Amino acid sequence: MPLNTTQSVQSLISQAESILMGSHDPLHDHRHAERVADYAVVIARELHITKSSHLDALKLSAWWHDISRVMTKKPSFVLMPFIDDTLSAIILAWTAIKTGKWNRTAWLASRLILAKSVGTGKVFSRMFLTKRMRLLLDILQDADTVDTLASERTRDIQQLVDSSLSYHYAYRIMVWWFISTAFLEVKTQAAKEQLMAVLKEFMIWSHEESIMEWHIERYGQAWIDNMHVKLEQIIVQLEQDLSFAFVRVSS
């Protein structure tokens, strides 16, 4: 008996989870995908998105958006951010078609991942998404951003840095990129609340004595102090944005 849409989506999610459990990149494994899916649903509901097909598309796209990273044992820090979403969208579409699970939800999820890609995302979003659907794209992107410095990833980061020289330098570059550019900017108010909570948790973690010593030993006192200053600035800006939004709604 053919699967209905809900069953097909759940089957594809289970398939993604199984694949991601074999990921050689612990920062983009099944745990990351699950958190992004959870964040996406929370943000969507805060924005009063209740249509099941839209929520299913968000969950499906969250579970598949990093699936291409499983293709290699050593994902490139330089190349993968530019191609992983495009490849992941293609893999999801191909898998859904091949397994007889292709439907409108899988098609929407594939388009969301494709439109999320770095560099070409804006072009794809105009080509494949209506203005209404672009809100779902914002939610997916925001959910992925929120998980960037999630506390669940910190232990993995420590282990990776201590086990690999490439990760040692990658972590330094990654943190600089996250806090010194517009990377951590999110578009939805609901995501700002989630991001602020995540960043505060990260600040608490990074101020723990053993973690401070770990950072200082590897990157120096000046580096960790600068990171804390910039994170504080981001948190303050988020608090101001949320306060302004609250006042505007109240008035």
PDB file of C-alpha atoms in Angstrom:
ATOM      1  CA  MET A   1       0.000   0.000   0.000  1.00  0.00           C
ATOM      2  CA  PRO A   2       1.439   3.416  -0.977  1.00  0.00           C
ATOM      3  CA  LEU A   3       2.452   5.695   1.889  1.00  0.00           C
ATOM      4  CA  ASN A   4       0.454   8.849   2.484  1.00  0.00           C
ATOM      5  CA  THR A   5       2.233  12.209   2.686  1.00  0.00           C
ATOM      6  CA  THR A   6       2.741  12.129   6.453  1.00  0.00           C
ATOM      7  CA  GLN A   7       4.127   8.603   6.330  1.00  0.00           C
ATOM      8  CA  SER A   8       6.416   9.478   3.423  1.00  0.00           C
ATOM      9  CA  VAL A   9       7.800  12.510   5.249  1.00  0.00           C
ATOM     10  CA  GLN A  10       8.406  10.529   8.428  1.00  0.00           C
ATOM     11  CA  SER A  11      10.089   7.775   6.434  1.00  0.00           C
ATOM     12  CA  LEU A  12      12.400  10.297   4.749  1.00  0.00           C
ATOM     13  CA  ILE A  13      13.234  11.845   8.122  1.00  0.00           C
ATOM     14  CA  SER A  14      14.067   8.414   9.533  1.00  0.00           C
ATOM     15  CA  GLN A  15      16.236   7.736   6.505  1.00  0.00           C
ATOM     16  CA  ALA A  16      18.095  11.024   6.993  1.00  0.00           C
ATOM     17  CA  GLU A  17      18.637  10.250  10.668  1.00  0.00           C
ATOM     18  CA  SER A  18      20.086   6.861   9.799  1.00  0.00           C
ATOM     19  CA  ILE A  19      22.435   8.377   7.214  1.00  0.00           C
ATOM     20  CA  LEU A  20      23.555  11.216   9.484  1.00  0.00           C
ATOM     21  CA  MET A  21      24.391   8.799  12.281  1.00  0.00           C
ATOM     22  CA  GLY A  22      27.264   7.723  10.051  1.00  0.00           C
ATOM     23  CA  SER A  23      28.513  11.274   9.570  1.00  0.00           C
ATOM     24  CA  HIS A  24      32.243  11.889   9.987  1.00  0.00           C
ATOM     25  CA  ASP A  25      31.459  15.497  10.906  1.00  0.00           C
ATOM     26  CA  PRO A  26      30.038  15.535  14.460  1.00  0.00           C
ATOM     27  CA  LEU A  27      29.081  19.198  14.123  1.00  0.00           C
ATOM     28  CA  HIS A  28      26.699  18.332  11.295  1.00  0.00           C
ATOM     29  CA  ASP A  29      25.313  14.986  12.380  1.00  0.00           C
ATOM     30  CA  HIS A  30      21.846  13.705  13.315  1.00  0.00           C
ATOM     31  CA  ARG A  31      21.890  15.648  16.584  1.00  0.00           C
ATOM     32  CA  HIS A  32      22.445  18.937  14.762  1.00  0.00           C
ATOM     33  CA  ALA A  33      19.693  18.131  12.259  1.00  0.00           C
ATOM     34  CA  GLU A  34      17.272  17.244  15.045  1.00  0.00           C
ATOM     35  CA  ARG A  35      17.971  20.489  16.906  1.00  0.00           C
ATOM     36  CA  VAL A  36      17.526  22.549  13.735  1.00  0.00           C
ATOM     37  CA  ALA A  37      14.214  20.790  13.102  1.00  0.00           C
ATOM     38  CA  ASP A  38      13.094  21.483  16.676  1.00  0.00           C
ATOM     39  CA  TYR A  39      14.130  25.142  16.483  1.00  0.00           C
ATOM     40  CA  ALA A  40      12.360  25.518  13.140  1.00  0.00           C
ATOM     41  CA  VAL A  41       9.079  24.162  14.498  1.00  0.00           C
ATOM     42  CA  VAL A  42       9.266  26.370  17.603  1.00  0.00           C
ATOM     43  CA  ILE A  43       9.965  29.474  15.513  1.00  0.00           C
ATOM     44  CA  ALA A  44       7.224  28.592  13.024  1.00  0.00           C
ATOM     45  CA  ARG A  45       4.630  28.159  15.747  1.00  0.00           C
ATOM     46  CA  GLU A  46       5.679  31.443  17.337  1.00  0.00           C
ATOM     47  CA  LEU A  47       4.895  32.988  13.959  1.00  0.00           C
ATOM     48  CA  HIS A  48       1.501  31.239  13.952  1.00  0.00           C
ATOM     49  CA  ILE A  49       2.387  28.841  11.162  1.00  0.00           C
ATOM     50  CA  THR A  50       0.229  25.819  11.831  1.00  0.00           C
ATOM     51  CA  LYS A  51      -0.334  24.278   8.402  1.00  0.00           C
ATOM     52  CA  SER A  52       0.910  20.707   8.683  1.00  0.00           C
ATOM     53  CA  SER A  53       2.437  20.629   5.195  1.00  0.00           C
ATOM     54  CA  HIS A  54       4.553  23.682   5.994  1.00  0.00           C
ATOM     55  CA  LEU A  55       5.694  22.307   9.347  1.00  0.00           C
ATOM     56  CA  ASP A  56       6.481  18.965   7.714  1.00  0.00           C
ATOM     57  CA  ALA A  57       8.481  20.699   4.978  1.00  0.00           C
ATOM     58  CA  LEU A  58      10.484  22.583   7.605  1.00  0.00           C
ATOM     59  CA  LYS A  59      11.242  19.408   9.535  1.00  0.00           C
ATOM     60  CA  LEU A  60      12.146  17.501   6.386  1.00  0.00           C
ATOM     61  CA  SER A  61      14.423  20.251   5.076  1.00  0.00           C
ATOM     62  CA  ALA A  62      16.109  20.556   8.475  1.00  0.00           C
ATOM     63  CA  TRP A  63      16.866  16.847   8.540  1.00  0.00           C
ATOM     64  CA  TRP A  64      18.262  16.803   4.994  1.00  0.00           C
ATOM     65  CA  HIS A  65      20.037  20.172   4.700  1.00  0.00           C
ATOM     66  CA  ASP A  66      23.466  18.763   5.665  1.00  0.00           C
ATOM     67  CA  ILE A  67      23.093  15.282   4.202  1.00  0.00           C
ATOM     68  CA  SER A  68      25.772  15.921   1.561  1.00  0.00           C
ATOM     69  CA  ARG A  69      28.413  16.247   4.282  1.00  0.00           C
ATOM     70  CA  VAL A  70      28.193  12.491   4.787  1.00  0.00           C
ATOM     71  CA  MET A  71      29.602  12.010   1.278  1.00  0.00           C
ATOM     72  CA  THR A  72      33.168  12.649   2.432  1.00  0.00           C
ATOM     73  CA  LYS A  73      35.179  11.651   5.481  1.00  0.00           C
ATOM     74  CA  LYS A  74      36.804  15.087   5.651  1.00  0.00           C
ATOM     75  CA  PRO A  75      34.310  17.801   4.674  1.00  0.00           C
ATOM     76  CA  SER A  76      36.080  20.908   3.418  1.00  0.00           C
ATOM     77  CA  PHE A  77      35.674  23.977   5.622  1.00  0.00           C
ATOM     78  CA  VAL A  78      36.108  26.168   2.558  1.00  0.00           C
ATOM     79  CA  LEU A  79      34.132  24.353  -0.122  1.00  0.00           C
ATOM     80  CA  MET A  80      31.263  22.658   1.712  1.00  0.00           C
ATOM     81  CA  PRO A  81      29.472  25.814   2.930  1.00  0.00           C
ATOM     82  CA  PHE A  82      29.048  26.831  -0.713  1.00  0.00           C
ATOM     83  CA  ILE A  83      27.855  23.525  -2.125  1.00  0.00           C
ATOM     84  CA  ASP A  84      26.399  21.436   0.699  1.00  0.00           C
ATOM     85  CA  ASP A  85      22.865  22.829   0.524  1.00  0.00           C
ATOM     86  CA  THR A  86      22.679  22.506  -3.250  1.00  0.00           C
ATOM     87  CA  LEU A  87      23.926  18.923  -3.129  1.00  0.00           C
ATOM     88  CA  SER A  88      21.661  18.097  -0.199  1.00  0.00           C
ATOM     89  CA  ALA A  89      18.598  19.413  -2.048  1.00  0.00           C
ATOM     90  CA  ILE A  90      19.438  17.253  -5.050  1.00  0.00           C
ATOM     91  CA  ILE A  91      20.033  14.191  -2.864  1.00  0.00           C
ATOM     92  CA  LEU A  92      16.703  14.664  -1.067  1.00  0.00           C
ATOM     93  CA  ALA A  93      14.803  15.045  -4.335  1.00  0.00           C
ATOM     94  CA  TRP A  94      16.514  12.040  -5.912  1.00  0.00           C
ATOM     95  CA  THR A  95      15.974   9.869  -2.832  1.00  0.00           C
ATOM     96  CA  ALA A  96      12.307  10.821  -2.567  1.00  0.00           C
ATOM     97  CA  ILE A  97      11.694  10.084  -6.245  1.00  0.00           C
ATOM     98  CA  LYS A  98      13.677   6.844  -6.210  1.00  0.00           C
ATOM     99  CA  THR A  99      11.861   5.492  -3.149  1.00  0.00           C
ATOM    100  CA  GLY A 100       8.397   6.547  -4.278  1.00  0.00           C
ATOM    101  CA  LYS A 101       8.064   9.218  -1.574  1.00  0.00           C
ATOM    102  CA  TRP A 102       8.015  12.251  -3.838  1.00  0.00           C
ATOM    103  CA  ASN A 103       5.167  14.613  -2.997  1.00  0.00           C
ATOM    104  CA  ARG A 104       4.445  18.318  -2.573  1.00  0.00           C
ATOM    105  CA  THR A 105       6.075  18.396   0.855  1.00  0.00           C
ATOM    106  CA  ALA A 106       9.288  16.790  -0.400  1.00  0.00           C
ATOM    107  CA  TRP A 107       9.282  19.212  -3.340  1.00  0.00           C
ATOM    108  CA  LEU A 108       8.899  22.197  -1.002  1.00  0.00           C
ATOM    109  CA  ALA A 109      11.606  20.899   1.349  1.00  0.00           C
ATOM    110  CA  SER A 110      13.993  20.435  -1.585  1.00  0.00           C
ATOM    111  CA  ARG A 111      13.331  23.988  -2.742  1.00  0.00           C
ATOM    112  CA  LEU A 112      13.897  25.372   0.755  1.00  0.00           C
ATOM    113  CA  ILE A 113      17.284  23.669   1.013  1.00  0.00           C
ATOM    114  CA  LEU A 114      18.249  24.790  -2.486  1.00  0.00           C
ATOM    115  CA  ALA A 115      17.256  28.382  -1.741  1.00  0.00           C
ATOM    116  CA  LYS A 116      19.266  28.262   1.495  1.00  0.00           C
ATOM    117  CA  SER A 117      22.562  27.705  -0.317  1.00  0.00           C
ATOM    118  CA  VAL A 118      25.328  30.275   0.082  1.00  0.00           C
ATOM    119  CA  GLY A 119      25.896  32.500  -2.927  1.00  0.00           C
ATOM    120  CA  THR A 120      23.164  31.136  -5.193  1.00  0.00           C
ATOM    121  CA  GLY A 121      20.407  31.041  -2.581  1.00  0.00           C
ATOM    122  CA  LYS A 122      18.906  34.406  -3.494  1.00  0.00           C
ATOM    123  CA  VAL A 123      18.638  33.405  -7.131  1.00  0.00           C
ATOM    124  CA  PHE A 124      17.064  30.054  -6.283  1.00  0.00           C
ATOM    125  CA  SER A 125      14.629  31.628  -3.819  1.00  0.00           C
ATOM    126  CA  ARG A 126      13.331  33.956  -6.514  1.00  0.00           C
ATOM    127  CA  MET A 127      13.095  31.094  -8.989  1.00  0.00           C
ATOM    128  CA  PHE A 128      11.514  28.439  -6.798  1.00  0.00           C
ATOM    129  CA  LEU A 129       9.776  30.140  -3.860  1.00  0.00           C
ATOM    130  CA  THR A 130       6.810  32.452  -3.664  1.00  0.00           C
ATOM    131  CA  LYS A 131       7.024  35.398  -1.284  1.00  0.00           C
ATOM    132  CA  ARG A 132       4.851  33.471   1.148  1.00  0.00           C
ATOM    133  CA  MET A 133       7.177  30.485   1.081  1.00  0.00           C
ATOM    134  CA  ARG A 134      10.211  32.692   1.702  1.00  0.00           C
ATOM    135  CA  LEU A 135       9.095  33.037   5.301  1.00  0.00           C
ATOM    136  CA  LEU A 136       9.657  29.289   5.645  1.00  0.00           C
ATOM    137  CA  LEU A 137      13.135  29.793   4.197  1.00  0.00           C
ATOM    138  CA  ASP A 138      13.831  32.508   6.774  1.00  0.00           C
ATOM    139  CA  ILE A 139      12.731  30.117   9.512  1.00  0.00           C
ATOM    140  CA  LEU A 140      14.975  27.317   8.239  1.00  0.00           C
ATOM    141  CA  GLN A 141      17.970  29.638   7.958  1.00  0.00           C
ATOM    142  CA  ASP A 142      17.307  31.130  11.379  1.00  0.00           C
ATOM    143  CA  ALA A 143      16.986  27.691  12.978  1.00  0.00           C
ATOM    144  CA  ASP A 144      20.326  26.634  11.502  1.00  0.00           C
ATOM    145  CA  THR A 145      21.946  29.862  12.718  1.00  0.00           C
ATOM    146  CA  VAL A 146      20.553  29.451  16.232  1.00  0.00           C
ATOM    147  CA  ASP A 147      22.253  26.065  16.530  1.00  0.00           C
ATOM    148  CA  THR A 148      25.643  27.468  15.508  1.00  0.00           C
ATOM    149  CA  LEU A 149      26.910  27.871  19.071  1.00  0.00           C
ATOM    150  CA  ALA A 150      24.451  25.578  20.838  1.00  0.00           C
ATOM    151  CA  SER A 151      25.800  24.166  24.081  1.00  0.00           C
ATOM    152  CA  GLU A 152      25.256  20.620  22.805  1.00  0.00           C
ATOM    153  CA  ARG A 153      28.018  21.192  20.255  1.00  0.00           C
ATOM    154  CA  THR A 154      30.650  22.565  22.628  1.00  0.00           C
ATOM    155  CA  ARG A 155      31.917  19.206  23.866  1.00  0.00           C
ATOM    156  CA  ASP A 156      32.270  18.012  20.286  1.00  0.00           C
ATOM    157  CA  ILE A 157      34.157  21.188  19.411  1.00  0.00           C
ATOM    158  CA  GLN A 158      36.645  20.620  22.236  1.00  0.00           C
ATOM    159  CA  GLN A 159      37.295  17.045  21.190  1.00  0.00           C
ATOM    160  CA  LEU A 160      37.739  18.013  17.549  1.00  0.00           C
ATOM    161  CA  VAL A 161      40.140  20.850  18.338  1.00  0.00           C
ATOM    162  CA  ASP A 162      42.244  18.585  20.546  1.00  0.00           C
ATOM    163  CA  SER A 163      42.339  15.812  17.966  1.00  0.00           C
ATOM    164  CA  SER A 164      43.080  17.738  14.790  1.00  0.00           C
ATOM    165  CA  LEU A 165      45.281  20.691  13.868  1.00  0.00           C
ATOM    166  CA  SER A 166      42.900  21.622  11.061  1.00  0.00           C
ATOM    167  CA  TYR A 167      40.005  21.834  13.526  1.00  0.00           C
ATOM    168  CA  HIS A 168      42.207  23.875  15.859  1.00  0.00           C
ATOM    169  CA  TYR A 169      42.525  26.600  13.248  1.00  0.00           C
ATOM    170  CA  ALA A 170      39.016  26.056  11.913  1.00  0.00           C
ATOM    171  CA  TYR A 171      37.479  26.743  15.330  1.00  0.00           C
ATOM    172  CA  ARG A 172      39.399  29.986  15.625  1.00  0.00           C
ATOM    173  CA  ILE A 173      38.298  31.103  12.164  1.00  0.00           C
ATOM    174  CA  MET A 174      34.746  29.870  12.732  1.00  0.00           C
ATOM    175  CA  VAL A 175      34.269  31.826  15.961  1.00  0.00           C
ATOM    176  CA  TRP A 176      35.785  34.946  14.412  1.00  0.00           C
ATOM    177  CA  TRP A 177      33.472  34.612  11.408  1.00  0.00           C
ATOM    178  CA  PHE A 178      30.394  34.063  13.548  1.00  0.00           C
ATOM    179  CA  ILE A 179      30.910  37.014  15.894  1.00  0.00           C
ATOM    180  CA  SER A 180      32.651  39.494  13.577  1.00  0.00           C
ATOM    181  CA  THR A 181      30.329  39.318  10.575  1.00  0.00           C
ATOM    182  CA  ALA A 182      26.594  39.347  10.030  1.00  0.00           C
ATOM    183  CA  PHE A 183      26.478  35.540  10.226  1.00  0.00           C
ATOM    184  CA  LEU A 184      24.558  35.481  13.511  1.00  0.00           C
ATOM    185  CA  GLU A 185      21.892  37.871  12.283  1.00  0.00           C
ATOM    186  CA  VAL A 186      18.461  36.269  12.178  1.00  0.00           C
ATOM    187  CA  LYS A 187      15.363  37.564  10.457  1.00  0.00           C
ATOM    188  CA  THR A 188      12.526  36.496  12.741  1.00  0.00           C
ATOM    189  CA  GLN A 189      11.812  37.806  16.226  1.00  0.00           C
ATOM    190  CA  ALA A 190      11.165  34.293  17.486  1.00  0.00           C
ATOM    191  CA  ALA A 191      14.635  33.252  16.353  1.00  0.00           C
ATOM    192  CA  LYS A 192      16.190  36.239  18.124  1.00  0.00           C
ATOM    193  CA  GLU A 193      14.771  34.949  21.396  1.00  0.00           C
ATOM    194  CA  GLN A 194      16.152  31.477  20.710  1.00  0.00           C
ATOM    195  CA  LEU A 195      19.540  32.839  19.626  1.00  0.00           C
ATOM    196  CA  MET A 196      19.877  35.056  22.683  1.00  0.00           C
ATOM    197  CA  ALA A 197      19.262  32.074  24.963  1.00  0.00           C
ATOM    198  CA  VAL A 198      21.835  29.990  23.068  1.00  0.00           C
ATOM    199  CA  LEU A 199      24.469  32.737  23.181  1.00  0.00           C
ATOM    200  CA  LYS A 200      23.946  33.258  26.901  1.00  0.00           C
ATOM    201  CA  GLU A 201      24.452  29.526  27.445  1.00  0.00           C
ATOM    202  CA  PHE A 202      27.609  29.668  25.346  1.00  0.00           C
ATOM    203  CA  MET A 203      28.880  32.595  27.416  1.00  0.00           C
ATOM    204  CA  ILE A 204      28.273  30.687  30.649  1.00  0.00           C
ATOM    205  CA  TRP A 205      30.086  27.650  29.226  1.00  0.00           C
ATOM    206  CA  SER A 206      33.047  29.670  27.970  1.00  0.00           C
ATOM    207  CA  HIS A 207      33.431  31.390  31.369  1.00  0.00           C
ATOM    208  CA  GLU A 208      33.755  28.102  33.242  1.00  0.00           C
ATOM    209  CA  GLU A 209      37.232  27.910  34.755  1.00  0.00           C
ATOM    210  CA  SER A 210      38.332  24.777  32.918  1.00  0.00           C
ATOM    211  CA  ILE A 211      36.940  26.045  29.613  1.00  0.00           C
ATOM    212  CA  MET A 212      38.608  29.430  30.066  1.00  0.00           C
ATOM    213  CA  GLU A 213      41.920  27.690  30.698  1.00  0.00           C
ATOM    214  CA  TRP A 214      41.367  25.490  27.659  1.00  0.00           C
ATOM    215  CA  HIS A 215      40.791  28.521  25.417  1.00  0.00           C
ATOM    216  CA  ILE A 216      43.668  30.547  26.875  1.00  0.00           C
ATOM    217  CA  GLU A 217      46.098  27.655  26.483  1.00  0.00           C
ATOM    218  CA  ARG A 218      45.227  27.255  22.799  1.00  0.00           C
ATOM    219  CA  TYR A 219      44.292  30.748  21.653  1.00  0.00           C
ATOM    220  CA  GLY A 220      45.539  33.207  24.263  1.00  0.00           C
ATOM    221  CA  GLN A 221      43.936  35.546  26.785  1.00  0.00           C
ATOM    222  CA  ALA A 222      43.455  38.375  24.301  1.00  0.00           C
ATOM    223  CA  TRP A 223      41.526  36.128  21.917  1.00  0.00           C
ATOM    224  CA  ILE A 224      39.080  34.853  24.544  1.00  0.00           C
ATOM    225  CA  ASP A 225      38.586  38.363  25.956  1.00  0.00           C
ATOM    226  CA  ASN A 226      37.833  39.718  22.494  1.00  0.00           C
ATOM    227  CA  MET A 227      35.388  36.884  21.853  1.00  0.00           C
ATOM    228  CA  HIS A 228      33.532  37.637  25.081  1.00  0.00           C
ATOM    229  CA  VAL A 229      33.325  41.359  24.311  1.00  0.00           C
ATOM    230  CA  LYS A 230      31.871  40.756  20.862  1.00  0.00           C
ATOM    231  CA  LEU A 231      29.426  38.143  22.122  1.00  0.00           C
ATOM    232  CA  GLU A 232      28.257  40.552  24.808  1.00  0.00           C
ATOM    233  CA  GLN A 233      27.680  43.181  22.135  1.00  0.00           C
ATOM    234  CA  ILE A 234      25.601  40.754  20.071  1.00  0.00           C
ATOM    235  CA  ILE A 235      23.532  39.767  23.118  1.00  0.00           C
ATOM    236  CA  VAL A 236      22.937  43.411  24.055  1.00  0.00           C
ATOM    237  CA  GLN A 237      21.837  44.172  20.492  1.00  0.00           C
ATOM    238  CA  LEU A 238      19.446  41.220  20.540  1.00  0.00           C
ATOM    239  CA  GLU A 239      17.986  42.388  23.852  1.00  0.00           C
ATOM    240  CA  GLN A 240      17.487  45.875  22.436  1.00  0.00           C
ATOM    241  CA  ASP A 241      15.838  44.518  19.292  1.00  0.00           C
ATOM    242  CA  LEU A 242      13.473  42.361  21.331  1.00  0.00           C
ATOM    243  CA  SER A 243      12.646  45.215  23.711  1.00  0.00           C
ATOM    244  CA  PHE A 244      11.921  47.527  20.792  1.00  0.00           C
ATOM    245  CA  ALA A 245       9.705  44.917  19.173  1.00  0.00           C
ATOM    246  CA  PHE A 246       7.813  44.399  22.444  1.00  0.00           C
ATOM    247  CA  VAL A 247       7.230  48.133  22.878  1.00  0.00           C
ATOM    248  CA  ARG A 248       6.087  48.464  19.275  1.00  0.00           C
ATOM    249  CA  VAL A 249       3.607  45.594  19.642  1.00  0.00           C
ATOM    250  CA  SER A 250       2.332  46.921  22.981  1.00  0.00           C
ATOM    251  CA  SER A 251       1.710  50.375  21.574  1.00  0.00           C
TER     252      SER A 251
END
